[in-house]
CSV table of N, CA and C in Angstrom, one decimal:
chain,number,residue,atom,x,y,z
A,24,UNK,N,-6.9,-9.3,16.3
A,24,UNK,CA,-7.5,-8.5,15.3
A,24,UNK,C,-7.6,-7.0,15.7
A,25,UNK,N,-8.4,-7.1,17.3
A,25,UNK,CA,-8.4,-5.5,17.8
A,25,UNK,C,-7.3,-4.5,17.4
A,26,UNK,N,-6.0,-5.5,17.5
A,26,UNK,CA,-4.7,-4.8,17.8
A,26,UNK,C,-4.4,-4.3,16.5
A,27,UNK,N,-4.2,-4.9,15.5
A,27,UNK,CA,-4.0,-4.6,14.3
A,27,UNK,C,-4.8,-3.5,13.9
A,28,UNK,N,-6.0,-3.5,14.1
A,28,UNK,CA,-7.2,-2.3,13.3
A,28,UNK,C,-6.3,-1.1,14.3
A,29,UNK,N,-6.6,-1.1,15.4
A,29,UNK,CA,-6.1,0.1,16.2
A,29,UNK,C,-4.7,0.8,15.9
A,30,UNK,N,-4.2,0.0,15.1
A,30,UNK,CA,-2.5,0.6,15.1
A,30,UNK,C,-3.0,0.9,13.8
A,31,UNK,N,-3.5,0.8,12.7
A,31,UNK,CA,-3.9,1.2,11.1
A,31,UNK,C,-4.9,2.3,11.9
A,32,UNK,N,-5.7,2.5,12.4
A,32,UNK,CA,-6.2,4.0,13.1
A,32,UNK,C,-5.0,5.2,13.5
A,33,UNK,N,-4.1,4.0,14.2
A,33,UNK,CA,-3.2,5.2,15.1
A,33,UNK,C,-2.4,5.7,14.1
A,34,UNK,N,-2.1,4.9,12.9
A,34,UNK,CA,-0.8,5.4,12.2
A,34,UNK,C,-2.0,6.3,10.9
A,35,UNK,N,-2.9,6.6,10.9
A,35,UNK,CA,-3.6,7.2,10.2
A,35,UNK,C,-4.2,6.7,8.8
A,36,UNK,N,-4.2,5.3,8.9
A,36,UNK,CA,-4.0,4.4,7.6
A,36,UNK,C,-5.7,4.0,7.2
A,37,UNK,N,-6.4,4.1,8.4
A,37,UNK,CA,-7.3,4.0,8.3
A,37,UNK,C,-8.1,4.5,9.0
A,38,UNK,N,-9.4,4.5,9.3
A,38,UNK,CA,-10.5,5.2,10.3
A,38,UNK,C,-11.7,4.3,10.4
A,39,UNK,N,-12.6,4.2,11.3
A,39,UNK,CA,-13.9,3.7,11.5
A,39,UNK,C,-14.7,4.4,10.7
A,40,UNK,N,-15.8,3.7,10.0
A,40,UNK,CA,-16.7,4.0,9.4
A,40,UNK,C,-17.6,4.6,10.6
A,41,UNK,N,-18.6,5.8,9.9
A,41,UNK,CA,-19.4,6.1,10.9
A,41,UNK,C,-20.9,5.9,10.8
A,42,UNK,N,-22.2,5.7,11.2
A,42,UNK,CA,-23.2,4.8,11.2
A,42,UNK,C,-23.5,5.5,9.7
A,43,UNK,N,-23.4,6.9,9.4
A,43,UNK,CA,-24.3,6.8,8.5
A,43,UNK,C,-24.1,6.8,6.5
A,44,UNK,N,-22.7,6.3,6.7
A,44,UNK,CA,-21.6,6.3,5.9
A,44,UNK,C,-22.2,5.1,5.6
A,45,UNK,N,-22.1,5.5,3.5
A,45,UNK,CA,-22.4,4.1,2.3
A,45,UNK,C,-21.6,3.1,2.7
A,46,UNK,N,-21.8,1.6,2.3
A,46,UNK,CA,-20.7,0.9,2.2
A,46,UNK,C,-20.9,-0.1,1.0
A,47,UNK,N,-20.4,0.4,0.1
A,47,UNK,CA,-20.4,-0.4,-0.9
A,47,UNK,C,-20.0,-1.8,-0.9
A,48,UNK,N,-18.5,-1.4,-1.2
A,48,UNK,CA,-17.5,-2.8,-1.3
A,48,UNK,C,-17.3,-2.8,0.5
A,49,UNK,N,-16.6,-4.2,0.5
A,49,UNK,CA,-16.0,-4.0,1.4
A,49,UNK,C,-15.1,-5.9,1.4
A,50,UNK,N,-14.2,-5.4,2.0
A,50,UNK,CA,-13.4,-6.8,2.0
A,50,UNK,C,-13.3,-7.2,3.6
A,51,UNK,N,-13.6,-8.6,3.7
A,51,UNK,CA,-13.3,-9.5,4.9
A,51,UNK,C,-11.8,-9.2,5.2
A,52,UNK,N,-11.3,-9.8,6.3
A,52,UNK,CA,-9.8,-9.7,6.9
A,52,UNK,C,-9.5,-10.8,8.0
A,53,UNK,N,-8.5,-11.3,7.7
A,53,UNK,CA,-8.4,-12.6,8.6
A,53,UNK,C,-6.5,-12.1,9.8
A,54,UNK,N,-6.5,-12.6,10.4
A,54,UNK,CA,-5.3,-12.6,10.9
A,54,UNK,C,-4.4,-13.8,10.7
A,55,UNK,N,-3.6,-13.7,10.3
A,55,UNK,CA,-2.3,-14.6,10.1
A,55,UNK,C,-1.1,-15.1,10.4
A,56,UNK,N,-1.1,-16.3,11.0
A,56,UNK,CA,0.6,-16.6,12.7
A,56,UNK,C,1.3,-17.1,11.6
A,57,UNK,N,2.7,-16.3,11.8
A,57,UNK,CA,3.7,-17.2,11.7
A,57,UNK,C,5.1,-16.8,12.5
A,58,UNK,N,5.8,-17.7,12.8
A,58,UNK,CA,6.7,-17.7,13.7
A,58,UNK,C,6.6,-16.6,14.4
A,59,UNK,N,5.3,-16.9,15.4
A,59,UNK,CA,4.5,-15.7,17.1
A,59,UNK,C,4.5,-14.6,17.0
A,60,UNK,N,4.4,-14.1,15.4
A,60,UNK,CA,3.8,-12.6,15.4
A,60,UNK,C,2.8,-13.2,14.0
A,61,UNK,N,1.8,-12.1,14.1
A,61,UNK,CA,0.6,-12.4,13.5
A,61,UNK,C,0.5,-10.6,12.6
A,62,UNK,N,0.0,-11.0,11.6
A,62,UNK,CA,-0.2,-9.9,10.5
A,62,UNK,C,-2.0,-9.9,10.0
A,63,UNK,N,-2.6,-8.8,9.8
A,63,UNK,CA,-4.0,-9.0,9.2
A,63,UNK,C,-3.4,-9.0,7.9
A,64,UNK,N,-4.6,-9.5,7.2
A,64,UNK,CA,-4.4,-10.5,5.8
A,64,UNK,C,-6.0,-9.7,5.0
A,65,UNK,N,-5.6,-8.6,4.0
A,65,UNK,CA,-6.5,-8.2,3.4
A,65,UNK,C,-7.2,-8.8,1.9
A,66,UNK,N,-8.0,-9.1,1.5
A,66,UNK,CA,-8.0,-9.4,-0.1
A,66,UNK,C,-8.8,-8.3,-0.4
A,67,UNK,N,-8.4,-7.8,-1.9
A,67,UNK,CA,-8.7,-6.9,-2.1
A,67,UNK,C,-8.6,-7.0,-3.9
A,68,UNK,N,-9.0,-8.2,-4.1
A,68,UNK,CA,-8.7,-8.9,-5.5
A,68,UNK,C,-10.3,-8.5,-6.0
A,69,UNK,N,-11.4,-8.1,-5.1
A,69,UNK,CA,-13.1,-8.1,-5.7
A,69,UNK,C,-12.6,-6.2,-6.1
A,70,UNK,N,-11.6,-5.7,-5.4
A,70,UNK,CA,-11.7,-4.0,-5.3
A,70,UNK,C,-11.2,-3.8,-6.7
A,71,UNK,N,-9.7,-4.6,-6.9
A,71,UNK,CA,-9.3,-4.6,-8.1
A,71,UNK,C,-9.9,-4.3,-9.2
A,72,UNK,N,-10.9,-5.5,-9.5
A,72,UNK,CA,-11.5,-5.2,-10.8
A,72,UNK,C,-12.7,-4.0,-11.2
A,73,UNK,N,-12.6,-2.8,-10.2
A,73,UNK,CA,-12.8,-1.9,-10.3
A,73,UNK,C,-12.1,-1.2,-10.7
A,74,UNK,N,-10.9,-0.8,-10.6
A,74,UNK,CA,-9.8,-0.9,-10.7
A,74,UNK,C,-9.2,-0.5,-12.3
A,75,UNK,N,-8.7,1.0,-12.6
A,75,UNK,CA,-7.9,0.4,-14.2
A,75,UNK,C,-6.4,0.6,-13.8
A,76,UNK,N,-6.1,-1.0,-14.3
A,76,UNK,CA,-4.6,-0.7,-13.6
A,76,UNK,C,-3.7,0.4,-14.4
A,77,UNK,N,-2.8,0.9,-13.5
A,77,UNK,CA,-1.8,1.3,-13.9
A,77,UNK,C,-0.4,0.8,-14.3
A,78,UNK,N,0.1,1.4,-15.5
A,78,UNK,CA,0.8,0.3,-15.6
A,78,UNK,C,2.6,1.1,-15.9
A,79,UNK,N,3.0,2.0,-14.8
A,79,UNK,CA,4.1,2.9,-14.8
A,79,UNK,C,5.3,1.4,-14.9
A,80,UNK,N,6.4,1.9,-15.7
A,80,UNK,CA,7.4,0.8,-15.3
A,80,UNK,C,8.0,0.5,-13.6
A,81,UNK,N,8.8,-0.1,-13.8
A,81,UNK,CA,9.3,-1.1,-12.4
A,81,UNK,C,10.3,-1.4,-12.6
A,82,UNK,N,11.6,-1.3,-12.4
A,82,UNK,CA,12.9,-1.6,-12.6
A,82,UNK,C,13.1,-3.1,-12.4
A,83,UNK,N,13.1,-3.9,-12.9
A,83,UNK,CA,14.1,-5.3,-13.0
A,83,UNK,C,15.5,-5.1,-11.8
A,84,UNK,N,15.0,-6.0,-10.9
A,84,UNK,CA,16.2,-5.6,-10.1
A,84,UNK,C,17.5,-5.9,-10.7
A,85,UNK,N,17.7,-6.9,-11.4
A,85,UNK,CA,19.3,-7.4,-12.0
A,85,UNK,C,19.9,-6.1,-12.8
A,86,UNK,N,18.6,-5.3,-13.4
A,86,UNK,CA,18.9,-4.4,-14.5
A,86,UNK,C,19.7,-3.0,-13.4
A,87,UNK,N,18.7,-2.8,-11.9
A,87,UNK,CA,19.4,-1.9,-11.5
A,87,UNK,C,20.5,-2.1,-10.7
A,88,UNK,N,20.7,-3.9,-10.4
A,88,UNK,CA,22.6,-3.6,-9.8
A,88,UNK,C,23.8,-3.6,-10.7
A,89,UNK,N,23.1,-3.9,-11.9
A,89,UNK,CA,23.9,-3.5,-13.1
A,89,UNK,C,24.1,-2.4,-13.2
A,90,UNK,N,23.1,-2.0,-13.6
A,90,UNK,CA,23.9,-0.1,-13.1
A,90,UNK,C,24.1,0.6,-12.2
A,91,UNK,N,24.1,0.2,-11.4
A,91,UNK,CA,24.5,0.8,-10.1
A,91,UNK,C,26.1,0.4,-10.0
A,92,UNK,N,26.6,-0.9,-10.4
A,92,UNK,CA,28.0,-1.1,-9.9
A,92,UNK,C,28.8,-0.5,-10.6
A,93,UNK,N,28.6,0.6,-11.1
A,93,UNK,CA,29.7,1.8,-11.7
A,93,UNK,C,29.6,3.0,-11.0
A,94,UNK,N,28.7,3.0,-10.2
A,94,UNK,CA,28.7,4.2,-8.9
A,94,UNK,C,29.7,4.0,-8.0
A,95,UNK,N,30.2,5.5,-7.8
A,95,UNK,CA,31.3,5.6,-7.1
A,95,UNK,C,30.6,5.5,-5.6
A,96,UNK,N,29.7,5.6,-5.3
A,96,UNK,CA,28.9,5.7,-3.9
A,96,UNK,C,27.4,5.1,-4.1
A,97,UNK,N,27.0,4.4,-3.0
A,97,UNK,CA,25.7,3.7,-3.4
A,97,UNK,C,25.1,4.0,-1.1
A,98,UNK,N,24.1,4.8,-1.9
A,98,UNK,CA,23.3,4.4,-0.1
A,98,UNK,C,21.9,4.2,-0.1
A,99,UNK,N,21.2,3.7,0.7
A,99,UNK,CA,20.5,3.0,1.1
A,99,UNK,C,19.5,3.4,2.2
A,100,UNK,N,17.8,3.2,1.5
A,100,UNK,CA,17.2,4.3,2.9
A,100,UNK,C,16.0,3.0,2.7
A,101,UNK,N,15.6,2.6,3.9
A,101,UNK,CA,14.2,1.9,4.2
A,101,UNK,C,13.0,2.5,4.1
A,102,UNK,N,12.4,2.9,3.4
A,102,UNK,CA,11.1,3.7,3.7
A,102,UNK,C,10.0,2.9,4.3
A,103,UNK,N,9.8,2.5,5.5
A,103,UNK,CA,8.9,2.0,6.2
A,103,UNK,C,7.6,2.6,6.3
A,104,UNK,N,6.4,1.2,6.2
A,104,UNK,CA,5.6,1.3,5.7
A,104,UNK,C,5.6,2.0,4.2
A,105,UNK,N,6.1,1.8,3.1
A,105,UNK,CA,5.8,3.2,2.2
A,105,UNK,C,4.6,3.2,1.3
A,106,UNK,N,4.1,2.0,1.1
A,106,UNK,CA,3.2,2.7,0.9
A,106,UNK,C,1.4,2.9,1.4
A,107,UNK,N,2.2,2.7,3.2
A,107,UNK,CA,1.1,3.8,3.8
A,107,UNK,C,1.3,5.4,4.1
A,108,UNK,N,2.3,5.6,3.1
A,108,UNK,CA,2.6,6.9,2.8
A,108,UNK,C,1.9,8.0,2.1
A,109,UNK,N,1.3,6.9,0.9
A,109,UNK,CA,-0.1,7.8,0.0
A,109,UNK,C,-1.3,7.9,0.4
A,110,UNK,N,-1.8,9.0,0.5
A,110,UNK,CA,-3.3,9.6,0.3
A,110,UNK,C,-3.6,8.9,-0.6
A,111,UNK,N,-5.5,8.1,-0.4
A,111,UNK,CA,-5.9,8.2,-1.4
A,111,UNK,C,-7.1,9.3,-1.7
A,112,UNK,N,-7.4,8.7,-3.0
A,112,UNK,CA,-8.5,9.8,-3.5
A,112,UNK,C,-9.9,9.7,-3.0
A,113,UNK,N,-10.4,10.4,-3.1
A,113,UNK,CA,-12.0,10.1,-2.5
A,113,UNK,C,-12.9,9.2,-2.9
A,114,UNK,N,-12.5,8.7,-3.9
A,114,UNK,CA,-13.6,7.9,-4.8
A,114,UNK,C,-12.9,6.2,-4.6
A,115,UNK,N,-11.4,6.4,-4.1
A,115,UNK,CA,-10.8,5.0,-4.2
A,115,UNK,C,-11.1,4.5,-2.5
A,116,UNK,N,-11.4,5.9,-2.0
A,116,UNK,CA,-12.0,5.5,-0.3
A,116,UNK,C,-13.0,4.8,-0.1
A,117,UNK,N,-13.8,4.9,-1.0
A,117,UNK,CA,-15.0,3.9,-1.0
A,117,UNK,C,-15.1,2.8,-1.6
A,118,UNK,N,-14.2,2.4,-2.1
A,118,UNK,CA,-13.6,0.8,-2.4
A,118,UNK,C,-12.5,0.4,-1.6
A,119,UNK,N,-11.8,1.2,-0.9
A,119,UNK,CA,-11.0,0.0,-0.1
A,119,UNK,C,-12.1,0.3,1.3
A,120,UNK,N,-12.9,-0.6,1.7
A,120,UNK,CA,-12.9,-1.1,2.8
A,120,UNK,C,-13.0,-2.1,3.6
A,121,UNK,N,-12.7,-2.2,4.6
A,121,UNK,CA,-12.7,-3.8,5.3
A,121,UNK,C,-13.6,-4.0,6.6
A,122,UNK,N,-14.2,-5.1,6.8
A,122,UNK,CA,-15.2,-5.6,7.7
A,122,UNK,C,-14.5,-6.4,8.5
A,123,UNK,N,-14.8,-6.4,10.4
A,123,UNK,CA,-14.4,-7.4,11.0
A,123,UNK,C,-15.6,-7.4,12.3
A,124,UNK,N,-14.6,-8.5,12.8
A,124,UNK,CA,-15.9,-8.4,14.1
A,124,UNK,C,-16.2,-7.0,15.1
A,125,UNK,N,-15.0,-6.3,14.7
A,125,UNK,CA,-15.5,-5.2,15.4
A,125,UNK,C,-15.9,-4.1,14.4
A,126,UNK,N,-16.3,-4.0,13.6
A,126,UNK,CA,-16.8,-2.6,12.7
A,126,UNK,C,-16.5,-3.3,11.2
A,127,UNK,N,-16.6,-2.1,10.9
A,127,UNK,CA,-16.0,-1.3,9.5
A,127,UNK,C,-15.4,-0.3,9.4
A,128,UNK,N,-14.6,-0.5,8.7
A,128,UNK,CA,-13.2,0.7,8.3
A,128,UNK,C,-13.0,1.1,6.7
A,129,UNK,N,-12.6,2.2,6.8
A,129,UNK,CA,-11.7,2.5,5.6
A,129,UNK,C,-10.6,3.0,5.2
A,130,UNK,N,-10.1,2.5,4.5
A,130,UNK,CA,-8.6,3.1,4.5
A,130,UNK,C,-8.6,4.7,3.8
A,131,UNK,N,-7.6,5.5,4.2
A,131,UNK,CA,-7.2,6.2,3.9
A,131,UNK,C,-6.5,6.6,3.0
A,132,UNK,N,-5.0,5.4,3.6
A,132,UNK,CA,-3.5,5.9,2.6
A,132,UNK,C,-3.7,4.3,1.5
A,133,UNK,N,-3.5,4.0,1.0
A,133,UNK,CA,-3.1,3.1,0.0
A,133,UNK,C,-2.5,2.0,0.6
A,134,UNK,N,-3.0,0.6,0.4
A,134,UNK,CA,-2.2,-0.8,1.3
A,134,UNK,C,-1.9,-1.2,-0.4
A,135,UNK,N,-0.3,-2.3,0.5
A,135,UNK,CA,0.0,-2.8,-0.5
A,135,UNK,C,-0.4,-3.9,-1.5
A,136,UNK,N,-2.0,-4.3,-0.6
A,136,UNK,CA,-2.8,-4.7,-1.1
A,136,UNK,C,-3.5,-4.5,-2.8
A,137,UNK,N,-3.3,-3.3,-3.1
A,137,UNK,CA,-4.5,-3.5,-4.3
A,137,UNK,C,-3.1,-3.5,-5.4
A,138,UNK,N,-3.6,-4.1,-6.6
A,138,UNK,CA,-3.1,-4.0,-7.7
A,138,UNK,C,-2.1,-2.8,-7.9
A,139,UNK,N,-2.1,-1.8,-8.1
A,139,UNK,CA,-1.3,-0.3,-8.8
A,139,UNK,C,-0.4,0.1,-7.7
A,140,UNK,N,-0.6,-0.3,-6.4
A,140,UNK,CA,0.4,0.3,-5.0
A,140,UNK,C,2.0,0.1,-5.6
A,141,UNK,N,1.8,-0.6,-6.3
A,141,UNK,CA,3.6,-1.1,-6.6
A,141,UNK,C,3.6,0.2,-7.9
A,142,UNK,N,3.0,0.2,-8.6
A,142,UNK,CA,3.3,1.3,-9.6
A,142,UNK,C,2.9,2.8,-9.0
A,143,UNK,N,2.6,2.9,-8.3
A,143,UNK,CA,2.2,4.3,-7.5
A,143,UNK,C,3.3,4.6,-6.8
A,144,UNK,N,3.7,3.7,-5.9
A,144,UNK,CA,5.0,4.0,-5.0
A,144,UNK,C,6.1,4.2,-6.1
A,145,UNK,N,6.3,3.4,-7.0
A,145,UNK,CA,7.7,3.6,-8.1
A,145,UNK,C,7.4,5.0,-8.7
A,146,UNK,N,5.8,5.1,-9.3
A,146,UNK,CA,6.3,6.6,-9.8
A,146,UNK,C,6.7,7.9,-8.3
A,147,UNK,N,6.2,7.6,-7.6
A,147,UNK,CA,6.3,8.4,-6.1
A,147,UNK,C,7.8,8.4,-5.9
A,148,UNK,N,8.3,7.5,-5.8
A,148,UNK,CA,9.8,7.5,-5.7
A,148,UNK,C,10.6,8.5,-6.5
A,149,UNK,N,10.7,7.7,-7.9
A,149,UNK,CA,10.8,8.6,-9.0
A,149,UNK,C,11.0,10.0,-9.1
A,150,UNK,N,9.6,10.4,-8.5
A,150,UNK,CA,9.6,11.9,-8.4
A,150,UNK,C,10.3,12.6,-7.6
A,151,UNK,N,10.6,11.7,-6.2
A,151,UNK,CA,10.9,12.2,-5.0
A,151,UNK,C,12.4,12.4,-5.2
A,152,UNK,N,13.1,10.9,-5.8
A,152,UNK,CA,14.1,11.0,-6.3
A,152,UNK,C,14.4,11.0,-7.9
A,153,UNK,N,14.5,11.9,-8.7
A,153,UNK,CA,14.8,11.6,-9.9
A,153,UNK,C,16.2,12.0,-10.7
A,154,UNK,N,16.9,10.2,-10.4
A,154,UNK,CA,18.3,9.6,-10.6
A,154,UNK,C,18.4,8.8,-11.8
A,155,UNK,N,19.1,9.6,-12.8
A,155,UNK,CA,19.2,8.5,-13.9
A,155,UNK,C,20.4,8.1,-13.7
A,156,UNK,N,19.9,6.7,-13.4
A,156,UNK,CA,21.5,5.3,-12.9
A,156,UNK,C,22.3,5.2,-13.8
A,157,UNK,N,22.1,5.4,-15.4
A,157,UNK,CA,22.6,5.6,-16.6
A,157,UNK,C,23.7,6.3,-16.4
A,158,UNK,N,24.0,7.4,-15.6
A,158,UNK,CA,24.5,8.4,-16.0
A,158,UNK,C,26.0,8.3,-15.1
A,159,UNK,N,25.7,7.1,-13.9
A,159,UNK,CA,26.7,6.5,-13.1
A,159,UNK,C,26.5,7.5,-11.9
């Protein structure tokens, strides 16, 4: 568990709470084996329903290799971690937090944990790249 919290510190994803910091919400965290690497395991389904979802579209993957297969060129970029890529807002800092046997934390960037991360990253993309596939 140490290991995990310390690398979401080091990559900036999150931070320690400090003694005299509110804590409202906060979500439990379990770690999780499978084939001899282990992942923390956040729920964040009680943060949600705080929550108004967002509801940006999401491309149907079938719909985008359909249009892509009339591109003369097609490349490919992994954006690792992406979306502990986003900042959150101040007010959504105080709902994502998580408790373990060693502290309390809060996140910073957005896990792909809560509800809207998948519609946040698409409009993020979008912006970053804005490609109408239509157009070949």
């Amino acid at each position: 568990m140490k290991k995990h919290i310390e690398e979401l510190i080091q990559l900036g994803v999150s931070r320690n709470l400090g003694h005299n910091e509110e804590v409202e919400v906060t979500t439990p965290v379990i770690i999780f084996w499978k084939s001899y690497k282990s992942r923390i395991l956040r729920d964040f389904r009680a943060r949600n329903t705080y929550t108004v979802p967002d509801r940006y579209p999401i491309p149907r993957i079938q719909e985008a290799l359909t249009q892509s297969s009339k591109a003369k060129h097609i490349n490919s970029m992994d954006a690792l971690k992406g979306f502990d890529q986003n900042f959150l807002i101040p007010k959504a800092k105080k709902l994502l937090r998580i408790i373990t046997n060693h502290g309390s934390y809060k996140y910073l960037r957005i896990s792909f944990e809560i509800e809207s991360a998948p519609s946040h990253y698409e409009r993020m993309m979008n912006t970053i790249f804005p490609i109408d596939l239509s157009e070949g």
